[in-house]
Amino acid sequence: MRNVILFIGRYLTFFTFLFLQIVSLWFLFSFNKFHQALFLQSANEITGGINKEYKKLENFFLQGEENRRLHLMNDSLLNLLSHQITLPDTTRQLVTDTLVIDSSRQYRRYYFRPASVVYNSTNSEKNYIQLDRGSIHGIAENMAVLNADGSAVGIVVQVSPRFSQVMSLLHVRQKINVALQLTGDFGTLEWDGKDPGLLLLKGLPKSVLVKLGDPVVVSRYSFNFPPDYPVGTVAEIINDKGTNFYLLKVKPAARFNRLQHVSVVENLQYAEQATLDREARKKIDDTKRSGQ
Amino acid sequence: MREIIRNLLRLALFVFIEVYLLQQMPHLHRFISPSLYFLFLLWLPFSISPRNLLWIGLITGLVIDYFLQSPGLHASACLWLCLFRPFTIGILAPRVNSEFNYREPSPQSLLWAPYLVYIFLLTLVHHTWLVFLEWLSFGSFSDFLIKIVASTAISILLIIPIELLFPRNLSSRSNAGR
């Protein structure tokens, strides 16, 4: 026993090293597994405060470009106002109401909340963005994030009371459902961690006609994102002989190292859609299993 | 006391440079990711015991990790650096004699050639482990090797001008009582 204690005492530095190394690796790997770690929540509150102050300074120098983006967005919204459109003749209109259900009643599907970016990176293979809005402002996980000009940026993966963490499109685990604007055919958008200026679009069948410069938008099948918001443009078409699918390189519409003000978009039916999807899969998988 | 405040300010400065400058500017190439903050650990005084050095390394790494949202990644690499630091100094420092009374490693205290070897070895250890952990979850083996070499080279390219531009005013202990 005495020898054991002497042995440990002699190599105490090395054992301290082993212990601390295990602690830090445990932090690292438990985080990677679940995308989130409890300790990041408290850390977000501290580093978030510092990041916010720094971003205030940086934003001062970038106001011009941000104003231009907002102006473009406002212009496009003004064009959608109903009083910009007149009907040629509204006096003679035959209306036969045959519907039992009042189809003019609308319900809201998406809710936009403004937020500012306080920390952002594009250099890593796993890039996250930090926003200055958190759970007390109504932000929750799985909400989509759009840039000031409407282009897709990422998905919220973790919230603390006052800050939230967004997994950027520049993250090797990010997968979102996108479509070609012209034809509506959809595929999956991923990133290979190499060039932050090029995303990958996979799963688009070769029967679709694709040209360089074709706009890519968020697919209407996405649970998180509202449909038809721009994602990017086709920059390179790789014709893989081995499969029936294209591999497209997409130039992102959002400039990820210039993010300032973003919108966090809540799909008000997200919970219902996600639950239905999960339940349906479970049901089918279970009957298959019991049938065998 | 003065020593502690000096090093805390230095840590704050290095964290600021790392988080808001080196990580914010667009990289030259995906293989080249400069990093400087570990210079704080390389500049710590000789007098710190190896065990305390490990704790300081862990804390430094975690501070960086908190900002870069990668808990444990830099902390783990810093621990390796801190484990090897005493050995490297032991090998490279001039044999104990009455003349040697500098506070911390620098080109003046270790002389240029041994100091460069010191910087090179520990930077290599730090980057190898950092890139290795990234490679475990993602990437190919050739990428892994190229990235170690490129990142180490760019970091050393940054460190040498810093040493030349900001020579630390190292009053040796024997002059302290002037």
Coordinates of C-alpha atoms in Angstrom, one line a residue:
Chain A
M1 CA 0.0 0.0 0.0
R2 CA 2.8 2.3 1.0
N3 CA 4.5 1.6 -2.3
V4 CA 1.3 2.5 -4.2
I5 CA 1.0 5.8 -2.5
L6 CA 4.7 6.5 -3.1
F7 CA 4.3 5.6 -6.8
I8 CA 1.3 7.9 -7.2
G9 CA 3.1 10.6 -5.3
R10 CA 6.1 10.3 -7.6
Y11 CA 4.1 10.6 -10.8
L12 CA 1.5 13.0 -9.4
T13 CA 2.0 15.4 -12.3
F14 CA 1.4 12.7 -14.8
F15 CA -1.7 11.5 -13.1
T16 CA -3.0 15.1 -12.9
F17 CA -2.4 15.3 -16.6
L18 CA -4.3 12.0 -17.2
F19 CA -7.2 13.1 -15.0
L20 CA -7.5 16.6 -16.7
Q21 CA -7.2 15.1 -20.2
I22 CA -10.0 12.7 -19.5
V23 CA -12.2 15.6 -18.2
S24 CA -11.5 17.7 -21.3
L25 CA -12.1 14.8 -23.7
W26 CA -15.3 13.9 -21.8
F27 CA -16.4 17.5 -22.4
L28 CA -15.5 17.3 -26.1
F29 CA -17.1 14.0 -26.9
S30 CA -20.3 14.3 -24.9
F31 CA -20.8 17.7 -26.6
N32 CA -20.3 16.2 -30.1
K33 CA -22.8 13.5 -29.4
F34 CA -25.7 15.6 -28.4
H35 CA -24.7 18.9 -30.1
Q36 CA -25.1 20.5 -26.7
A37 CA -23.7 20.4 -23.3
L38 CA -25.2 21.7 -20.1
F39 CA -22.1 23.8 -19.4
L40 CA -22.5 25.7 -22.6
Q41 CA -25.7 27.2 -21.3
S42 CA -24.0 29.1 -18.5
A43 CA -21.0 29.8 -20.8
N44 CA -23.3 31.4 -23.3
E45 CA -24.5 33.9 -20.7
I46 CA -20.9 35.0 -20.0
T47 CA -19.3 34.9 -23.5
G48 CA -22.6 36.2 -25.0
G49 CA -22.3 39.4 -22.9
I50 CA -18.7 40.0 -24.1
N51 CA -19.6 39.1 -27.7
K52 CA -22.5 41.5 -27.7
E53 CA -20.4 44.4 -26.6
Y54 CA -17.8 43.6 -29.3
K55 CA -20.4 43.2 -32.0
K56 CA -21.9 46.6 -31.2
L57 CA -18.5 48.2 -32.1
E58 CA -18.2 46.1 -35.3
N59 CA -21.7 46.8 -36.4
F60 CA -21.0 50.5 -36.4
F61 CA -18.6 50.0 -39.3
L62 CA -20.9 47.8 -41.3
Q63 CA -24.1 49.8 -41.2
G64 CA -24.1 50.8 -44.8
E65 CA -24.3 47.4 -46.3
E66 CA -26.9 46.3 -43.8
N67 CA -29.0 49.3 -44.7
R68 CA -28.8 48.4 -48.3
R69 CA -30.0 44.9 -47.6
L70 CA -32.9 46.0 -45.5
H71 CA -33.9 48.5 -48.2
L72 CA -34.0 45.8 -50.8
M73 CA -36.1 43.7 -48.5
N74 CA -38.5 46.5 -47.8
D75 CA -38.8 47.2 -51.5
S76 CA -39.7 43.6 -52.2
L77 CA -42.3 43.7 -49.4
L78 CA -43.8 47.0 -50.7
N79 CA -44.4 45.3 -54.0
L80 CA -46.5 42.7 -52.3
L81 CA -49.0 45.1 -50.7
S82 CA -52.5 44.6 -51.9
H83 CA -53.1 48.3 -52.8
Q84 CA -50.4 48.0 -55.4
I85 CA -52.7 45.7 -57.4
T86 CA -56.0 46.8 -58.9
L87 CA -58.5 44.5 -60.5
P88 CA -59.7 45.6 -63.9
D89 CA -63.4 45.3 -63.1
T90 CA -64.8 44.6 -59.7
T91 CA -68.4 45.5 -60.2
R92 CA -69.4 42.5 -62.3
Q93 CA -68.4 39.5 -60.4
L94 CA -70.5 36.3 -60.0
V95 CA -69.8 34.7 -56.7
T96 CA -71.3 31.3 -56.0
D97 CA -70.4 30.1 -52.6
T98 CA -70.5 26.4 -52.7
L99 CA -67.9 25.7 -50.0
V100 CA -69.0 24.5 -46.7
I101 CA -65.8 25.4 -45.2
D102 CA -64.8 29.0 -45.2
S103 CA -61.7 28.9 -47.3
S104 CA -61.0 32.6 -46.9
R105 CA -60.2 32.1 -43.2
Q106 CA -56.4 32.1 -42.9
Y107 CA -54.2 30.9 -40.2
R108 CA -50.7 31.8 -39.5
R109 CA -48.0 29.3 -40.2
Y110 CA -44.7 31.2 -39.6
Y111 CA -43.8 33.8 -37.1
F112 CA -40.7 35.9 -37.6
R113 CA -38.7 37.4 -34.7
P114 CA -35.7 39.7 -35.2
A115 CA -32.3 39.0 -33.6
S116 CA -28.8 40.2 -33.8
V117 CA -25.7 38.0 -34.4
V118 CA -23.3 38.4 -31.5
Y119 CA -20.8 35.7 -32.5
N120 CA -20.1 33.9 -35.7
S121 CA -17.5 31.8 -37.3
T122 CA -16.9 30.4 -40.8
N123 CA -13.4 29.0 -40.3
S124 CA -14.1 25.7 -38.6
E125 CA -15.7 22.6 -40.0
K126 CA -18.5 23.0 -37.4
N127 CA -19.6 26.6 -37.4
Y128 CA -22.0 28.0 -35.0
I129 CA -23.7 31.4 -34.7
Q130 CA -24.7 33.0 -31.5
L131 CA -27.8 35.3 -31.3
D132 CA -28.8 37.8 -28.6
R133 CA -32.3 36.3 -28.2
G134 CA -33.1 33.3 -26.1
S135 CA -35.9 31.4 -24.5
I136 CA -37.3 34.4 -22.6
H137 CA -37.8 36.0 -26.0
G138 CA -39.6 33.0 -27.3
I139 CA -36.7 31.3 -29.2
A140 CA -36.8 27.5 -29.2
E141 CA -34.8 24.7 -30.7
N142 CA -35.4 23.8 -34.4
M143 CA -36.4 27.3 -35.4
A144 CA -35.0 28.5 -38.8
V145 CA -32.8 31.5 -39.1
L146 CA -32.9 33.8 -42.2
N147 CA -30.5 36.6 -43.0
A148 CA -31.8 40.2 -43.3
D149 CA -32.2 39.7 -47.1
G150 CA -34.2 36.5 -46.5
S151 CA -31.5 34.0 -47.4
A152 CA -31.2 30.8 -45.3
V153 CA -28.6 30.9 -42.6
G154 CA -29.1 28.0 -40.2
I155 CA -31.2 26.3 -37.5
V156 CA -31.3 27.0 -33.8
V157 CA -29.9 24.0 -31.9
Q158 CA -29.6 25.3 -28.3
V159 CA -31.1 28.1 -26.3
S160 CA -30.2 29.7 -23.0
P161 CA -32.4 32.4 -21.3
R162 CA -30.9 35.3 -23.2
F163 CA -28.9 33.8 -26.0
S164 CA -29.3 31.1 -28.6
Q165 CA -26.9 29.0 -30.6
V166 CA -27.5 28.4 -34.3
M167 CA -26.0 25.6 -36.4
S168 CA -24.9 27.4 -39.5
L169 CA -25.4 26.0 -43.0
L170 CA -21.6 25.8 -42.9
H171 CA -21.6 22.8 -40.5
V172 CA -20.8 19.3 -41.6
R173 CA -23.8 17.8 -39.9
Q174 CA -26.3 20.3 -41.3
K175 CA -28.8 18.9 -43.7
I176 CA -31.7 20.9 -45.1
N177 CA -34.3 20.2 -47.7
V178 CA -33.9 22.6 -50.7
A179 CA -35.4 22.8 -54.2
L180 CA -34.6 24.3 -57.6
Q181 CA -36.7 27.4 -57.9
L182 CA -37.5 26.9 -61.6
T183 CA -38.6 23.3 -61.5
G184 CA -39.4 22.6 -57.9
D185 CA -37.4 19.4 -57.8
F186 CA -35.9 18.9 -54.3
G187 CA -32.6 17.6 -52.9
T188 CA -30.6 17.8 -49.7
L189 CA -28.2 20.6 -49.0
E190 CA -25.0 19.6 -47.1
W191 CA -21.5 21.0 -46.6
D192 CA -18.3 19.0 -46.8
G193 CA -16.3 21.3 -44.5
K194 CA -13.9 22.4 -47.3
D195 CA -14.8 25.7 -48.9
P196 CA -17.1 28.1 -47.0
G197 CA -18.1 29.5 -50.4
L198 CA -19.6 26.3 -51.8
L199 CA -22.4 24.1 -50.4
L200 CA -23.3 20.7 -51.8
L201 CA -26.7 19.8 -53.2
K202 CA -27.2 16.0 -53.3
G203 CA -30.1 13.8 -54.4
L204 CA -31.3 15.7 -57.4
P205 CA -32.2 13.3 -60.2
K206 CA -30.4 13.6 -63.5
S207 CA -33.7 13.9 -65.4
V208 CA -34.0 17.4 -64.2
L209 CA -32.5 20.1 -66.4
V210 CA -30.0 22.2 -64.4
K211 CA -28.0 25.2 -65.6
L212 CA -25.3 27.1 -64.0
G213 CA -26.7 30.1 -62.1
D214 CA -30.1 28.4 -61.4
P215 CA -31.5 29.7 -58.1
V216 CA -31.8 27.2 -55.2
V217 CA -34.5 27.9 -52.6
V218 CA -35.8 26.3 -49.4
S219 CA -38.1 23.4 -50.3
R220 CA -41.7 23.5 -49.4
Y221 CA -41.2 20.2 -47.6
S222 CA -38.9 21.6 -45.0
F223 CA -40.2 21.5 -41.5
N224 CA -38.1 24.4 -40.2
F225 CA -37.8 26.9 -43.0
P226 CA -40.6 28.8 -44.7
P227 CA -40.7 27.9 -48.4
D228 CA -39.1 29.7 -51.3
Y229 CA -36.5 31.7 -49.4
P230 CA -33.2 31.8 -51.3
V231 CA -30.4 29.5 -50.4
G232 CA -28.0 30.2 -53.3
T233 CA -27.2 29.6 -56.9
V234 CA -25.8 26.6 -58.7
A235 CA -22.1 27.2 -59.2
E236 CA -20.8 23.9 -60.5
I237 CA -22.5 20.8 -61.9
I238 CA -20.6 17.5 -61.2
N239 CA -21.9 14.7 -63.4
D240 CA -21.2 11.6 -61.4
K241 CA -21.3 8.7 -63.8
G242 CA -21.9 6.2 -61.0
T243 CA -25.2 7.4 -59.8
N244 CA -28.5 8.7 -61.2
F245 CA -28.1 11.9 -59.1
Y246 CA -26.3 15.1 -59.7
L247 CA -23.8 16.5 -57.3
L248 CA -24.3 20.3 -57.4
K249 CA -22.1 22.9 -55.8
V250 CA -24.1 25.8 -54.6
K251 CA -22.9 29.3 -53.9
P252 CA -24.7 30.4 -50.8
A253 CA -26.8 33.5 -51.0
A254 CA -26.1 34.6 -47.4
R255 CA -22.6 36.0 -46.8
F256 CA -21.8 34.1 -43.7
N257 CA -18.9 36.2 -42.5
R258 CA -21.0 39.4 -42.8
L259 CA -24.1 38.4 -40.8
Q260 CA -25.6 41.1 -38.5
H261 CA -29.3 41.1 -38.2
V262 CA -31.3 38.0 -38.8
S263 CA -34.8 36.7 -38.4
V264 CA -35.6 33.7 -36.4
V265 CA -38.6 31.9 -38.0
E266 CA -40.9 29.7 -36.0
N267 CA -43.0 27.2 -37.8
L268 CA -46.1 27.2 -35.6
Q269 CA -47.0 23.7 -36.7
Y270 CA -43.6 22.3 -36.3
A271 CA -44.4 20.2 -33.2
E272 CA -47.5 18.7 -34.9
Q273 CA -45.6 17.9 -38.1
A274 CA -42.7 16.4 -36.3
T275 CA -44.8 14.3 -34.0
L276 CA -46.9 13.1 -36.9
D277 CA -43.8 12.1 -38.9
R278 CA -42.3 10.3 -35.9
E279 CA -45.5 8.5 -35.0
A280 CA -46.1 7.4 -38.6
R281 CA -42.7 6.0 -38.9
K282 CA -43.0 4.2 -35.6
K283 CA -46.3 2.7 -36.6
I284 CA -45.2 1.4 -40.0
D285 CA -41.9 0.1 -38.6
D286 CA -43.8 -1.7 -35.8
T287 CA -46.3 -3.3 -38.0
K288 CA -43.5 -4.5 -40.3
R289 CA -41.7 -6.0 -37.4
S290 CA -44.8 -7.7 -36.0
G291 CA -45.7 -9.0 -39.5
Q292 CA -42.4 -10.8 -39.9
Chain B
M1 CA 1.5 39.8 -7.5
R2 CA 2.6 42.0 -10.4
E3 CA 3.5 38.8 -12.2
I4 CA 0.0 37.5 -11.8
I5 CA -1.7 40.7 -13.1
R6 CA 0.8 40.8 -16.0
N7 CA -0.1 37.3 -17.0
L8 CA -3.8 37.8 -16.6
L9 CA -3.7 40.8 -18.9
R10 CA -1.6 38.8 -21.3
L11 CA -4.2 36.0 -21.3
A12 CA -7.1 38.5 -21.9
L13 CA -5.1 40.0 -24.8
F14 CA -4.4 36.6 -26.4
V15 CA -8.0 35.5 -26.0
F16 CA -9.2 38.7 -27.7
I17 CA -6.8 38.3 -30.6
E18 CA -7.6 34.6 -31.0
V19 CA -11.4 35.0 -30.8
Y20 CA -12.0 38.3 -32.5
L21 CA -9.1 38.5 -35.0
L22 CA -7.7 35.1 -36.0
Q23 CA -11.1 33.3 -35.9
Q24 CA -13.0 36.2 -37.5
M25 CA -10.8 36.9 -40.5
P26 CA -11.5 34.7 -43.6
H27 CA -8.8 32.0 -43.8
L28 CA -6.3 32.0 -46.6
H29 CA -7.0 28.3 -47.2
R30 CA -8.9 25.6 -45.5
F31 CA -5.7 24.0 -44.4
I32 CA -4.2 27.1 -42.9
S33 CA -5.8 28.0 -39.6
P34 CA -3.5 30.3 -37.6
S35 CA -3.6 30.2 -33.8
L36 CA -1.7 32.2 -31.3
Y37 CA -3.3 32.0 -27.9
F38 CA -1.0 29.1 -26.7
L39 CA 1.9 31.6 -26.8
F40 CA 0.5 32.6 -23.4
L41 CA 1.4 29.2 -22.1
L42 CA 4.8 29.3 -23.7
W43 CA 5.6 32.7 -22.1
L44 CA 4.6 31.6 -18.5
P45 CA 7.4 32.0 -15.9
F46 CA 9.9 29.2 -15.3
S47 CA 8.9 29.1 -11.7
I48 CA 5.5 27.5 -12.1
S49 CA 5.4 23.9 -11.0
P50 CA 4.5 21.3 -13.7
R51 CA 1.3 20.4 -11.9
N52 CA 0.1 24.0 -11.6
L53 CA 1.0 24.5 -15.2
L54 CA -1.4 21.7 -16.2
W55 CA -4.3 23.5 -14.3
I56 CA -3.4 26.8 -16.0
G57 CA -3.4 25.0 -19.4
L58 CA -6.8 23.5 -18.7
I59 CA -8.3 26.9 -17.7
T60 CA -6.7 28.7 -20.7
G61 CA -8.1 26.0 -23.1
L62 CA -11.5 26.2 -21.6
V63 CA -11.7 30.0 -21.8
I64 CA -10.9 29.7 -25.6
D65 CA -13.4 26.8 -25.8
Y66 CA -16.2 28.9 -24.2
F67 CA -15.7 31.5 -26.9
L68 CA -15.3 29.2 -29.8
Q69 CA -18.1 26.8 -28.7
S70 CA -16.0 23.7 -28.8
P71 CA -15.9 22.5 -25.1
G72 CA -12.7 20.5 -24.3
L73 CA -11.1 20.7 -27.7
H74 CA -8.5 23.4 -27.0
A75 CA -8.3 22.4 -23.3
S76 CA -7.1 19.0 -24.3
A77 CA -4.5 20.3 -26.7
C78 CA -3.2 22.8 -24.1
L79 CA -2.8 19.9 -21.6
W80 CA -0.5 18.1 -24.0
L81 CA 1.5 21.3 -24.5
C82 CA 1.8 21.9 -20.7
L83 CA 2.8 18.3 -20.1
F84 CA 5.7 18.6 -22.6
R85 CA 6.8 22.2 -21.6
P86 CA 8.9 21.3 -18.6
F87 CA 10.7 18.5 -20.5
T88 CA 11.4 20.8 -23.4
I89 CA 12.7 23.5 -21.2
G90 CA 14.8 21.0 -19.3
I91 CA 16.5 19.9 -22.4
L92 CA 17.0 23.3 -24.1
A93 CA 17.7 25.6 -21.2
P94 CA 21.4 26.3 -20.4
R95 CA 22.7 24.1 -17.6
V96 CA 22.1 25.6 -14.2
N97 CA 24.7 28.3 -13.5
S98 CA 24.8 31.5 -11.6
E99 CA 24.3 33.5 -14.8
F100 CA 20.9 32.1 -15.6
N101 CA 18.3 34.1 -13.8
Y102 CA 15.6 35.0 -16.3
R103 CA 12.0 35.0 -15.4
E104 CA 10.4 33.4 -18.4
P105 CA 11.3 31.7 -21.8
S106 CA 12.3 34.2 -24.4
P107 CA 14.9 34.6 -27.2
Q108 CA 17.1 36.4 -24.7
S109 CA 16.9 33.8 -21.9
L110 CA 17.1 30.7 -24.0
L111 CA 19.0 32.2 -26.9
W112 CA 17.5 32.2 -30.4
A113 CA 18.2 28.8 -31.7
P114 CA 17.0 26.8 -28.7
Y115 CA 14.0 29.2 -28.3
L116 CA 12.9 28.5 -31.9
V117 CA 13.2 24.7 -31.2
Y118 CA 11.2 25.2 -28.1
I119 CA 8.4 27.1 -30.0
F120 CA 8.5 24.7 -32.8
L121 CA 8.2 21.5 -30.7
L122 CA 5.4 22.8 -28.5
T123 CA 3.4 24.3 -31.4
L124 CA 3.7 21.1 -33.2
V125 CA 2.4 19.1 -30.2
H126 CA -0.5 21.5 -29.8
H127 CA -1.6 21.5 -33.4
T128 CA -1.1 17.8 -33.9
W129 CA -3.5 17.0 -31.1
L130 CA -5.9 19.7 -32.1
V131 CA -6.1 18.6 -35.7
F132 CA -6.1 15.0 -34.6
L133 CA -9.3 15.5 -32.6
E134 CA -10.9 17.3 -35.5
W135 CA -9.9 14.6 -37.8
L136 CA -11.4 11.9 -35.6
S137 CA -14.8 13.2 -36.2
F138 CA -14.3 14.4 -39.8
G139 CA -11.8 14.4 -42.7
S140 CA -9.2 12.3 -44.5
F141 CA -5.7 11.3 -43.4
S142 CA -3.8 13.3 -46.0
D143 CA -5.8 16.3 -45.0
F144 CA -4.8 15.6 -41.4
L145 CA -1.1 15.6 -42.1
I146 CA -1.2 18.7 -44.4
K147 CA -3.2 20.6 -41.9
I148 CA -0.8 19.9 -39.1
V149 CA 2.2 21.1 -41.2
A150 CA 0.4 24.2 -42.6
S151 CA -1.1 25.3 -39.3
T152 CA 2.2 24.9 -37.4
A153 CA 4.0 26.8 -40.1
I154 CA 1.6 29.7 -40.2
S155 CA 1.6 29.9 -36.3
I156 CA 5.4 30.0 -36.2
L157 CA 5.4 32.6 -39.0
L158 CA 3.2 34.7 -36.7
I159 CA 5.2 34.1 -33.5
I160 CA 8.6 35.1 -34.9
P161 CA 7.5 38.6 -35.9
I162 CA 5.8 39.0 -32.5
E163 CA 9.0 38.1 -30.8
L164 CA 10.9 40.6 -32.9
L165 CA 8.4 43.4 -32.6
F166 CA 7.6 43.1 -28.9
P167 CA 10.8 42.1 -27.1
R168 CA 9.6 41.5 -23.5
N169 CA 11.4 43.7 -21.1
L170 CA 12.9 41.0 -18.9
S171 CA 14.7 42.5 -16.0
S172 CA 16.5 39.5 -14.6
R173 CA 16.0 38.8 -10.9
S174 CA 19.5 39.9 -9.9
N175 CA 18.6 43.4 -11.1
A176 CA 15.3 43.6 -9.3
G177 CA 16.7 45.1 -6.2
R178 CA 18.4 48.0 -8.0

